[in-house]
Amino acid sequence: MKILIPILCLISAVDLQDTPDGECCGEQEVDLSQHLELEAVCPELSGQIIGGRSSSIVRHPYQVSMVLNGNSFCGGFIISPNYVLTAAHCVQNVLPSAIRLRVGSTRRDSGGRIVPVANVTVHLQYGTPQFDHDIAALQLARPLTFSNAVQAIRLPQPRQAVPLVRLTVTGWGLTAPRGRRIPRIMMEANVPVVPHWLCRLSYGDALTNNMFCGGHFLIGGVSSCQGDSGGPAVFRGIAFGVVSFARGCALPLSPTVFTNIAALRDWVTQNTGVYEMFLIGYQFKVLSPIFTIHWGLQMRRNRPLWREKQNEKNRKHFESFKRELFARYRKDPLHLLRKSVQAKKT
């Protein structure tokens, strides 16, 4: 993190992305000073969807709104009839009996069904190092009845790589940086995944292998924000991440950081008993190994030696490019941002 000291001085402190209740779309201003106890304990920490659009629970039936003392404060998502996943910082030191979940509703303050929580399991290594292992499992007091508005979402395989695509993030968090209005209607945004090596230029050693980043790295403009914590980052029906923290909301050089579910998949299985069975993808290979071997040999024949050598050469060039970019960034952290601004002027 030493190389990022100039940036940290210019950009606001890291925010854990949760928020108290408020309204918008009928929106209503809320007093953000009356935040959860988290801000009193960690004033440097404190995310609604920035650059998103209105959505519906039918599009995202796994999404839930977490309610504490009558206020919506975080999101979560259903992974089985008995369990919901969320961020650890949302529920740490909170009694299970104080938490209520609203499921099956596009609105955060009405509709659907209120479900009590029987037990909260926070990852034992949460916060070591800071912000790491930001995941928790909520055991429901009674099983959910699935419908078109209440469904579980699939989880990735253990250690499955996060695809470099646009993930869909949902929630009821702030819709403008430093805003004071929280929407009643669920919002969604498509957030591009930032390569891990590139995100380390912004967060340094604070970014562990249990995290990944999403957002427009240079220009910002799209991200989760306060109130979206604990919600999922989804691609093709699989929840790859949990909204965790960011430095501000949708700021340049400060993408949102997500907990990497695939990296912590074993913990999820041990604490929820949810196993993801990928029989469709492997069934044919098990039943027909001869076809699998033939397919592999055919692919090998279709890839000539010169192409493999070229791919290796390209990989080495890319590694060299990353090293040069990192060295340049250490000397002048705002070089890339200034370059983009100059390009726009011309």
mmCIF file of C-alpha atoms in Angstrom:
data_model
loop_
_atom_site.group_PDB
_atom_site.id
_atom_site.type_symbol
_atom_site.label_atom_id
_atom_site.label_comp_id
_atom_site.label_asym_id
_atom_site.label_seq_id
_atom_site.Cartn_x
_atom_site.Cartn_y
_atom_site.Cartn_z
ATOM 1 C CA MET A 1 0.000 0.000 0.000
ATOM 2 C CA LYS A 2 3.049 2.314 0.267
ATOM 3 C CA ILE A 3 2.909 3.115 -3.436
ATOM 4 C CA LEU A 4 -0.655 4.312 -3.095
ATOM 5 C CA ILE A 5 -0.118 6.949 -0.434
ATOM 6 C CA PRO A 6 -0.504 9.865 -2.926
ATOM 7 C CA ILE A 7 -3.785 8.446 -4.198
ATOM 8 C CA LEU A 8 -5.095 7.772 -0.715
ATOM 9 C CA CYS A 9 -4.497 11.390 0.126
ATOM 10 C CA LEU A 10 -6.455 12.560 -2.916
ATOM 11 C CA ILE A 11 -9.370 10.132 -2.782
ATOM 12 C CA SER A 12 -11.705 9.606 0.162
ATOM 13 C CA ALA A 13 -11.195 6.724 2.564
ATOM 14 C CA VAL A 14 -12.338 3.180 1.895
ATOM 15 C CA ASP A 15 -16.057 2.665 2.474
ATOM 16 C CA LEU A 16 -17.700 -0.525 3.543
ATOM 17 C CA GLN A 17 -20.838 -0.297 1.476
ATOM 18 C CA ASP A 18 -23.816 -0.288 3.806
ATOM 19 C CA THR A 19 -26.288 2.424 4.778
ATOM 20 C CA PRO A 20 -29.307 3.263 6.936
ATOM 21 C CA ASP A 21 -32.830 3.414 5.618
ATOM 22 C CA GLY A 22 -34.233 6.144 3.379
ATOM 23 C CA GLU A 23 -36.439 6.526 0.371
ATOM 24 C CA CYS A 24 -36.409 7.579 -3.255
ATOM 25 C CA CYS A 25 -38.656 7.024 -6.297
ATOM 26 C CA GLY A 26 -40.758 8.455 -3.856
ATOM 27 C CA GLU A 27 -37.407 9.246 -2.417
ATOM 28 C CA GLN A 28 -36.833 10.686 0.988
ATOM 29 C CA GLU A 29 -33.758 12.289 2.460
ATOM 30 C CA VAL A 30 -32.137 10.448 5.320
ATOM 31 C CA ASP A 31 -29.763 11.578 8.013
ATOM 32 C CA LEU A 32 -26.576 9.652 7.259
ATOM 33 C CA SER A 33 -25.131 10.655 10.581
ATOM 34 C CA GLN A 34 -27.504 8.167 12.195
ATOM 35 C CA HIS A 35 -25.577 5.268 10.679
ATOM 36 C CA LEU A 36 -25.116 1.818 12.134
ATOM 37 C CA GLU A 37 -22.618 1.341 14.920
ATOM 38 C CA LEU A 38 -20.071 0.241 12.300
ATOM 39 C CA GLU A 39 -19.130 3.807 11.460
ATOM 40 C CA ALA A 40 -18.574 4.673 15.130
ATOM 41 C CA VAL A 41 -16.184 1.735 15.450
ATOM 42 C CA CYS A 42 -14.505 2.222 12.066
ATOM 43 C CA PRO A 43 -14.997 5.831 10.936
ATOM 44 C CA GLU A 44 -12.740 5.241 7.915
ATOM 45 C CA LEU A 45 -15.217 2.651 6.644
ATOM 46 C CA SER A 46 -18.625 3.135 5.344
ATOM 47 C CA GLY A 47 -22.024 1.298 -0.529
ATOM 48 C CA GLN A 48 -27.019 1.874 -3.924
ATOM 49 C CA ILE A 49 -26.133 1.370 -7.424
ATOM 50 C CA ILE A 50 -24.311 4.151 -9.305
ATOM 51 C CA GLY A 51 -24.961 4.395 -13.046
ATOM 52 C CA GLY A 52 -27.665 1.693 -12.928
ATOM 53 C CA ARG A 53 -31.357 1.330 -13.694
ATOM 54 C CA SER A 54 -34.561 0.152 -12.045
ATOM 55 C CA SER A 55 -35.060 -3.597 -11.882
ATOM 56 C CA SER A 56 -37.491 -6.221 -10.594
ATOM 57 C CA ILE A 57 -37.435 -9.090 -8.126
ATOM 58 C CA VAL A 58 -38.650 -11.384 -10.914
ATOM 59 C CA ARG A 59 -35.389 -10.669 -12.748
ATOM 60 C CA HIS A 60 -33.364 -11.278 -9.576
ATOM 61 C CA PRO A 61 -35.462 -13.542 -7.291
ATOM 62 C CA TYR A 62 -32.432 -14.389 -5.145
ATOM 63 C CA GLN A 63 -32.031 -10.798 -3.868
ATOM 64 C CA VAL A 64 -33.085 -10.007 -0.292
ATOM 65 C CA SER A 65 -33.176 -6.814 1.737
ATOM 66 C CA MET A 66 -31.830 -6.936 5.288
ATOM 67 C CA VAL A 67 -33.725 -4.974 7.933
ATOM 68 C CA LEU A 68 -32.410 -3.934 11.340
ATOM 69 C CA ASN A 69 -34.562 -1.925 13.768
ATOM 70 C CA GLY A 70 -36.973 -1.191 10.927
ATOM 71 C CA ASN A 71 -34.244 0.161 8.624
ATOM 72 C CA SER A 72 -32.881 -1.422 5.436
ATOM 73 C CA PHE A 73 -29.125 -1.524 5.839
ATOM 74 C CA CYS A 74 -27.624 -4.227 3.590
ATOM 75 C CA GLY A 75 -28.422 -6.756 0.903
ATOM 76 C CA GLY A 76 -28.052 -10.508 0.666
ATOM 77 C CA PHE A 77 -28.896 -13.369 -1.655
ATOM 78 C CA ILE A 78 -30.576 -16.761 -1.317
ATOM 79 C CA ILE A 79 -28.437 -19.861 -1.875
ATOM 80 C CA SER A 80 -30.860 -22.497 -0.501
ATOM 81 C CA PRO A 81 -34.267 -22.665 1.220
ATOM 82 C CA ASN A 82 -32.474 -22.305 4.573
ATOM 83 C CA TYR A 83 -29.520 -19.995 3.921
ATOM 84 C CA VAL A 84 -28.702 -16.489 2.711
ATOM 85 C CA LEU A 85 -25.203 -15.140 2.070
ATOM 86 C CA THR A 86 -24.164 -11.569 2.851
ATOM 87 C CA ALA A 87 -21.079 -9.545 3.813
ATOM 88 C CA ALA A 88 -19.525 -10.149 7.214
ATOM 89 C CA HIS A 89 -19.271 -6.417 7.990
ATOM 90 C CA CYS A 90 -23.072 -6.173 7.702
ATOM 91 C CA VAL A 91 -23.790 -8.597 10.546
ATOM 92 C CA GLN A 92 -20.705 -8.683 12.724
ATOM 93 C CA ASN A 93 -21.686 -8.228 16.381
ATOM 94 C CA VAL A 94 -25.383 -8.117 15.440
ATOM 95 C CA LEU A 95 -27.792 -10.482 17.212
ATOM 96 C CA PRO A 96 -29.596 -12.860 14.823
ATOM 97 C CA SER A 97 -32.907 -12.052 16.518
ATOM 98 C CA ALA A 98 -32.505 -8.372 15.517
ATOM 99 C CA ILE A 99 -32.237 -9.143 11.785
ATOM 100 C CA ARG A 100 -35.200 -9.548 9.451
ATOM 101 C CA LEU A 101 -35.023 -10.411 5.754
ATOM 102 C CA ARG A 102 -37.504 -9.165 3.170
ATOM 103 C CA VAL A 103 -37.715 -11.685 0.324
ATOM 104 C CA GLY A 104 -39.754 -11.720 -2.868
ATOM 105 C CA SER A 105 -40.206 -7.962 -3.186
ATOM 106 C CA THR A 106 -38.951 -5.350 -5.651
ATOM 107 C CA ARG A 107 -39.507 -2.725 -2.958
ATOM 108 C CA ARG A 108 -37.246 -2.638 0.048
ATOM 109 C CA ASP A 109 -39.911 -1.293 2.423
ATOM 110 C CA SER A 110 -43.050 -3.263 1.519
ATOM 111 C CA GLY A 111 -44.336 -6.393 -0.183
ATOM 112 C CA GLY A 112 -42.897 -9.866 -0.259
ATOM 113 C CA ARG A 113 -42.400 -11.703 2.987
ATOM 114 C CA ILE A 114 -40.478 -10.981 6.186
ATOM 115 C CA VAL A 115 -38.317 -13.881 7.374
ATOM 116 C CA PRO A 116 -36.541 -14.014 10.773
ATOM 117 C CA VAL A 117 -32.937 -15.183 11.119
ATOM 118 C CA ALA A 118 -32.071 -18.045 13.465
ATOM 119 C CA ASN A 119 -28.273 -17.960 13.313
ATOM 120 C CA VAL A 120 -25.441 -15.828 11.919
ATOM 121 C CA THR A 121 -22.083 -17.360 10.975
ATOM 122 C CA VAL A 122 -19.297 -14.867 10.209
ATOM 123 C CA HIS A 123 -16.068 -16.129 8.671
ATOM 124 C CA LEU A 124 -13.646 -16.698 11.540
ATOM 125 C CA GLN A 125 -10.814 -14.957 9.664
ATOM 126 C CA TYR A 126 -12.821 -11.870 8.739
ATOM 127 C CA GLY A 127 -10.668 -8.769 9.098
ATOM 128 C CA THR A 128 -7.317 -10.589 9.084
ATOM 129 C CA PRO A 129 -5.984 -8.865 7.059
ATOM 130 C CA GLN A 130 -8.331 -5.889 7.041
ATOM 131 C CA PHE A 131 -11.448 -6.353 4.867
ATOM 132 C CA ASP A 132 -10.450 -9.927 3.980
ATOM 133 C CA HIS A 133 -12.893 -12.910 4.218
ATOM 134 C CA ASP A 134 -15.857 -10.496 4.166
ATOM 135 C CA ILE A 135 -18.590 -13.127 4.025
ATOM 136 C CA ALA A 136 -21.287 -14.430 6.370
ATOM 137 C CA ALA A 137 -24.052 -17.034 6.236
ATOM 138 C CA LEU A 138 -27.527 -16.398 7.658
ATOM 139 C CA GLN A 139 -29.553 -19.440 8.686
ATOM 140 C CA LEU A 140 -33.265 -18.751 8.374
ATOM 141 C CA ALA A 141 -35.711 -19.535 11.164
ATOM 142 C CA ARG A 142 -37.917 -21.406 8.684
ATOM 143 C CA PRO A 143 -37.351 -22.626 5.114
ATOM 144 C CA LEU A 144 -38.352 -20.455 2.201
ATOM 145 C CA THR A 145 -41.077 -21.478 -0.223
ATOM 146 C CA PHE A 146 -39.725 -20.893 -3.710
ATOM 147 C CA SER A 147 -41.752 -19.091 -6.387
ATOM 148 C CA ASN A 148 -41.058 -16.886 -9.415
ATOM 149 C CA ALA A 149 -40.055 -14.094 -6.992
ATOM 150 C CA VAL A 150 -38.097 -16.251 -4.513
ATOM 151 C CA GLN A 151 -35.322 -18.480 -5.853
ATOM 152 C CA ALA A 152 -31.845 -19.622 -4.886
ATOM 153 C CA ILE A 153 -28.869 -18.694 -7.048
ATOM 154 C CA ARG A 154 -26.058 -21.005 -8.057
ATOM 155 C CA LEU A 155 -22.539 -20.626 -6.678
ATOM 156 C CA PRO A 156 -19.238 -21.077 -8.543
ATOM 157 C CA GLN A 157 -17.046 -24.125 -8.216
ATOM 158 C CA PRO A 158 -14.202 -23.949 -5.662
ATOM 159 C CA ARG A 159 -11.361 -21.762 -6.969
ATOM 160 C CA GLN A 160 -13.183 -21.131 -10.246
ATOM 161 C CA ALA A 161 -11.723 -18.086 -12.003
ATOM 162 C CA VAL A 162 -13.875 -14.975 -12.122
ATOM 163 C CA PRO A 163 -14.580 -14.282 -15.817
ATOM 164 C CA LEU A 164 -13.472 -10.921 -17.221
ATOM 165 C CA VAL A 165 -17.019 -9.924 -18.154
ATOM 166 C CA ARG A 166 -19.725 -7.547 -16.958
ATOM 167 C CA LEU A 167 -21.279 -8.755 -13.717
ATOM 168 C CA THR A 168 -24.770 -7.693 -12.681
ATOM 169 C CA VAL A 169 -24.946 -6.016 -9.258
ATOM 170 C CA THR A 170 -28.302 -5.425 -7.546
ATOM 171 C CA GLY A 171 -29.522 -3.638 -4.439
ATOM 172 C CA TRP A 172 -31.206 -0.646 -2.840
ATOM 173 C CA GLY A 173 -28.106 1.448 -2.150
ATOM 174 C CA LEU A 174 -27.362 5.083 -3.000
ATOM 175 C CA THR A 175 -27.750 6.049 -6.659
ATOM 176 C CA ALA A 176 -25.442 9.069 -6.565
ATOM 177 C CA PRO A 177 -22.013 9.573 -4.961
ATOM 178 C CA ARG A 178 -22.416 11.382 -1.649
ATOM 179 C CA GLY A 179 -26.160 11.164 -2.174
ATOM 180 C CA ARG A 180 -28.749 11.242 0.574
ATOM 181 C CA ARG A 181 -31.573 9.402 -1.195
ATOM 182 C CA ILE A 182 -32.094 5.653 -1.141
ATOM 183 C CA PRO A 183 -34.508 4.109 -3.653
ATOM 184 C CA ARG A 184 -37.535 2.070 -2.729
ATOM 185 C CA ILE A 185 -37.220 0.137 -5.994
ATOM 186 C CA MET A 186 -34.452 -2.392 -6.609
ATOM 187 C CA MET A 187 -31.681 -1.130 -8.878
ATOM 188 C CA GLU A 188 -29.211 -3.039 -11.045
ATOM 189 C CA ALA A 189 -26.016 -2.173 -12.899
ATOM 190 C CA ASN A 190 -23.578 -4.011 -15.157
ATOM 191 C CA VAL A 191 -20.087 -3.722 -13.708
ATOM 192 C CA PRO A 192 -17.032 -4.860 -15.719
ATOM 193 C CA VAL A 193 -14.548 -7.037 -13.861
ATOM 194 C CA VAL A 194 -11.136 -5.394 -13.419
ATOM 195 C CA PRO A 195 -8.095 -7.682 -13.779
ATOM 196 C CA HIS A 196 -6.629 -8.485 -10.372
ATOM 197 C CA TRP A 197 -3.156 -7.168 -11.248
ATOM 198 C CA LEU A 198 -4.639 -3.855 -12.411
ATOM 199 C CA CYS A 199 -6.779 -3.420 -9.310
ATOM 200 C CA ARG A 200 -3.690 -3.891 -7.150
ATOM 201 C CA LEU A 201 -2.441 -0.593 -8.571
ATOM 202 C CA SER A 202 -5.283 1.035 -6.649
ATOM 203 C CA TYR A 203 -5.541 -1.049 -3.467
ATOM 204 C CA GLY A 204 -2.062 -2.571 -3.177
ATOM 205 C CA ASP A 205 -1.623 -5.310 -0.585
ATOM 206 C CA ALA A 206 -5.132 -4.669 0.776
ATOM 207 C CA LEU A 207 -6.402 -6.628 -2.243
ATOM 208 C CA THR A 208 -6.033 -10.325 -1.435
ATOM 209 C CA ASN A 209 -6.721 -13.460 -3.467
ATOM 210 C CA ASN A 210 -10.092 -13.681 -1.700
ATOM 211 C CA MET A 211 -11.229 -10.519 -3.504
ATOM 212 C CA PHE A 212 -11.778 -9.204 -7.008
ATOM 213 C CA CYS A 213 -12.700 -5.781 -8.389
ATOM 214 C CA GLY A 214 -15.404 -4.397 -10.647
ATOM 215 C CA GLY A 215 -15.952 -1.014 -12.289
ATOM 216 C CA HIS A 216 -14.521 1.277 -14.971
ATOM 217 C CA PHE A 217 -10.992 1.555 -13.623
ATOM 218 C CA LEU A 218 -9.951 4.872 -15.190
ATOM 219 C CA ILE A 219 -13.206 6.804 -15.385
ATOM 220 C CA GLY A 220 -15.450 5.287 -12.692
ATOM 221 C CA GLY A 221 -19.130 6.134 -13.046
ATOM 222 C CA VAL A 222 -20.633 2.681 -12.427
ATOM 223 C CA SER A 223 -20.500 0.792 -9.136
ATOM 224 C CA SER A 224 -22.334 -0.299 -6.036
ATOM 225 C CA CYS A 225 -22.564 2.194 -3.193
ATOM 226 C CA GLN A 226 -23.721 2.568 0.403
ATOM 227 C CA GLY A 227 -26.581 0.177 1.047
ATOM 228 C CA ASP A 228 -25.533 -2.459 -1.515
ATOM 229 C CA SER A 229 -23.146 -4.341 0.765
ATOM 230 C CA GLY A 230 -23.789 -8.039 0.974
ATOM 231 C CA GLY A 231 -25.517 -8.154 -2.399
ATOM 232 C CA PRO A 232 -24.360 -10.471 -5.214
ATOM 233 C CA ALA A 233 -22.307 -9.922 -8.358
ATOM 234 C CA VAL A 234 -23.844 -12.298 -10.913
ATOM 235 C CA PHE A 235 -22.987 -13.644 -14.346
ATOM 236 C CA ARG A 236 -25.239 -16.130 -16.178
ATOM 237 C CA GLY A 237 -27.053 -17.232 -13.056
ATOM 238 C CA ILE A 238 -23.952 -17.711 -10.893
ATOM 239 C CA ALA A 239 -23.058 -15.447 -7.943
ATOM 240 C CA PHE A 240 -19.315 -14.863 -8.215
ATOM 241 C CA GLY A 241 -18.984 -12.121 -5.611
ATOM 242 C CA VAL A 242 -20.360 -10.354 -2.542
ATOM 243 C CA VAL A 243 -20.302 -6.526 -2.477
ATOM 244 C CA SER A 244 -17.680 -5.666 0.126
ATOM 245 C CA PHE A 245 -15.989 -2.234 0.057
ATOM 246 C CA ALA A 246 -14.661 0.581 -2.110
ATOM 247 C CA ARG A 247 -12.887 3.891 -1.850
ATOM 248 C CA GLY A 248 -15.892 6.144 -2.295
ATOM 249 C CA CYS A 249 -18.528 5.297 -4.932
ATOM 250 C CA ALA A 250 -17.804 5.047 -8.679
ATOM 251 C CA LEU A 251 -14.627 7.132 -8.382
ATOM 252 C CA PRO A 252 -11.797 6.906 -10.949
ATOM 253 C CA LEU A 253 -9.020 4.474 -9.975
ATOM 254 C CA SER A 254 -11.255 3.116 -7.185
ATOM 255 C CA PRO A 255 -13.321 0.131 -8.367
ATOM 256 C CA THR A 256 -15.652 -1.735 -6.035
ATOM 257 C CA VAL A 257 -14.085 -4.716 -4.282
ATOM 258 C CA PHE A 258 -16.070 -7.955 -4.044
ATOM 259 C CA THR A 259 -15.523 -11.018 -1.871
ATOM 260 C CA ASN A 260 -14.529 -13.866 -4.188
ATOM 261 C CA ILE A 261 -17.029 -16.656 -3.444
ATOM 262 C CA ALA A 262 -15.085 -19.259 -5.430
ATOM 263 C CA ALA A 263 -12.025 -18.655 -3.250
ATOM 264 C CA LEU A 264 -14.131 -19.218 -0.100
ATOM 265 C CA ARG A 265 -16.378 -21.915 -1.576
ATOM 266 C CA ASP A 266 -15.212 -24.590 0.877
ATOM 267 C CA TRP A 267 -16.177 -22.364 3.819
ATOM 268 C CA VAL A 268 -19.635 -21.814 2.321
ATOM 269 C CA THR A 269 -20.136 -25.556 1.907
ATOM 270 C CA GLN A 270 -18.995 -26.345 5.453
ATOM 271 C CA ASN A 271 -21.261 -23.735 7.036
ATOM 272 C CA THR A 272 -24.370 -24.061 4.882
ATOM 273 C CA GLY A 273 -24.244 -27.591 3.519
ATOM 274 C CA VAL A 274 -24.876 -26.200 0.023
ATOM 275 C CA TYR A 275 -23.096 -28.291 -2.591
ATOM 276 C CA GLU A 276 -23.052 -27.226 -6.221
ATOM 277 C CA MET A 277 -23.394 -30.235 -8.518
ATOM 278 C CA PHE A 278 -22.158 -29.700 -12.051
ATOM 279 C CA LEU A 279 -23.376 -33.027 -13.428
ATOM 280 C CA ILE A 280 -24.445 -31.538 -16.735
ATOM 281 C CA GLY A 281 -20.928 -30.386 -17.535
ATOM 282 C CA TYR A 282 -19.171 -33.619 -16.570
ATOM 283 C CA GLN A 283 -21.675 -36.383 -17.082
ATOM 284 C CA PHE A 284 -20.809 -37.010 -20.714
ATOM 285 C CA LYS A 285 -17.080 -37.049 -19.979
ATOM 286 C CA VAL A 286 -17.546 -39.665 -17.271
ATOM 287 C CA LEU A 287 -19.778 -41.870 -19.384
ATOM 288 C CA SER A 288 -17.738 -41.498 -22.554
ATOM 289 C CA PRO A 289 -14.002 -41.120 -21.784
ATOM 290 C CA ILE A 290 -13.072 -42.274 -25.296
ATOM 291 C CA PHE A 291 -14.867 -39.279 -26.813
ATOM 292 C CA THR A 292 -13.179 -36.985 -24.297
ATOM 293 C CA ILE A 293 -9.700 -38.261 -25.222
ATOM 294 C CA HIS A 294 -10.471 -38.011 -28.935
ATOM 295 C CA TRP A 295 -11.794 -34.468 -28.517
ATOM 296 C CA GLY A 296 -8.629 -33.479 -26.654
ATOM 297 C CA LEU A 297 -6.352 -34.949 -29.344
ATOM 298 C CA GLN A 298 -8.358 -33.263 -32.074
ATOM 299 C CA MET A 299 -8.000 -29.896 -30.352
ATOM 300 C CA ARG A 300 -4.256 -30.520 -30.096
ATOM 301 C CA ARG A 301 -3.996 -31.246 -33.826
ATOM 302 C CA ASN A 302 -5.946 -28.111 -34.630
ATOM 303 C CA ARG A 303 -3.468 -25.987 -32.676
ATOM 304 C CA PRO A 304 -0.144 -25.983 -34.596
ATOM 305 C CA LEU A 305 3.182 -25.626 -32.868
ATOM 306 C CA TRP A 306 3.845 -22.163 -34.276
ATOM 307 C CA ARG A 307 0.645 -20.876 -32.655
ATOM 308 C CA GLU A 308 1.628 -22.251 -29.262
ATOM 309 C CA LYS A 309 5.004 -20.536 -29.576
ATOM 310 C CA GLN A 310 3.298 -17.288 -30.543
ATOM 311 C CA ASN A 311 0.932 -17.536 -27.564
ATOM 312 C CA GLU A 312 3.922 -18.029 -25.243
ATOM 313 C CA LYS A 313 5.650 -15.032 -26.808
ATOM 314 C CA ASN A 314 2.515 -12.917 -26.357
ATOM 315 C CA ARG A 315 2.261 -13.997 -22.730
ATOM 316 C CA LYS A 316 5.843 -12.900 -22.044
ATOM 317 C CA HIS A 317 5.214 -9.541 -23.732
ATOM 318 C CA PHE A 318 2.119 -9.033 -21.596
ATOM 319 C CA GLU A 319 4.019 -9.852 -18.386
ATOM 320 C CA SER A 320 6.677 -7.328 -19.412
ATOM 321 C CA PHE A 321 3.975 -4.734 -20.096
ATOM 322 C CA LYS A 322 2.464 -5.259 -16.632
ATOM 323 C CA ARG A 323 5.869 -4.810 -14.947
ATOM 324 C CA GLU A 324 6.564 -1.599 -16.884
ATOM 325 C CA LEU A 325 3.103 -0.228 -16.129
ATOM 326 C CA PHE A 326 3.466 -1.010 -12.442
ATOM 327 C CA ALA A 327 6.896 0.662 -12.289
ATOM 328 C CA ARG A 328 5.547 3.752 -14.080
ATOM 329 C CA TYR A 329 2.549 3.851 -11.750
ATOM 330 C CA ARG A 330 4.797 3.808 -8.682
ATOM 331 C CA LYS A 331 6.621 6.908 -9.937
ATOM 332 C CA ASP A 332 3.470 8.776 -10.989
ATOM 333 C CA PRO A 333 0.187 7.243 -9.697
ATOM 334 C CA LEU A 334 -2.003 9.718 -11.597
ATOM 335 C CA HIS A 335 -0.199 9.270 -14.935
ATOM 336 C CA LEU A 336 -2.936 7.142 -16.507
ATOM 337 C CA LEU A 337 -5.722 9.465 -15.372
ATOM 338 C CA ARG A 338 -3.985 12.582 -16.680
ATOM 339 C CA LYS A 339 -3.335 10.851 -19.967
ATOM 340 C CA SER A 340 -7.039 10.036 -20.443
ATOM 341 C CA VAL A 341 -8.023 13.633 -19.577
ATOM 342 C CA GLN A 342 -5.552 15.036 -22.120
ATOM 343 C CA ALA A 343 -6.900 12.684 -24.772
ATOM 344 C CA LYS A 344 -10.448 13.952 -24.174
ATOM 345 C CA LYS A 345 -9.332 17.587 -24.564
ATOM 346 C CA THR A 346 -7.703 16.897 -27.904
#
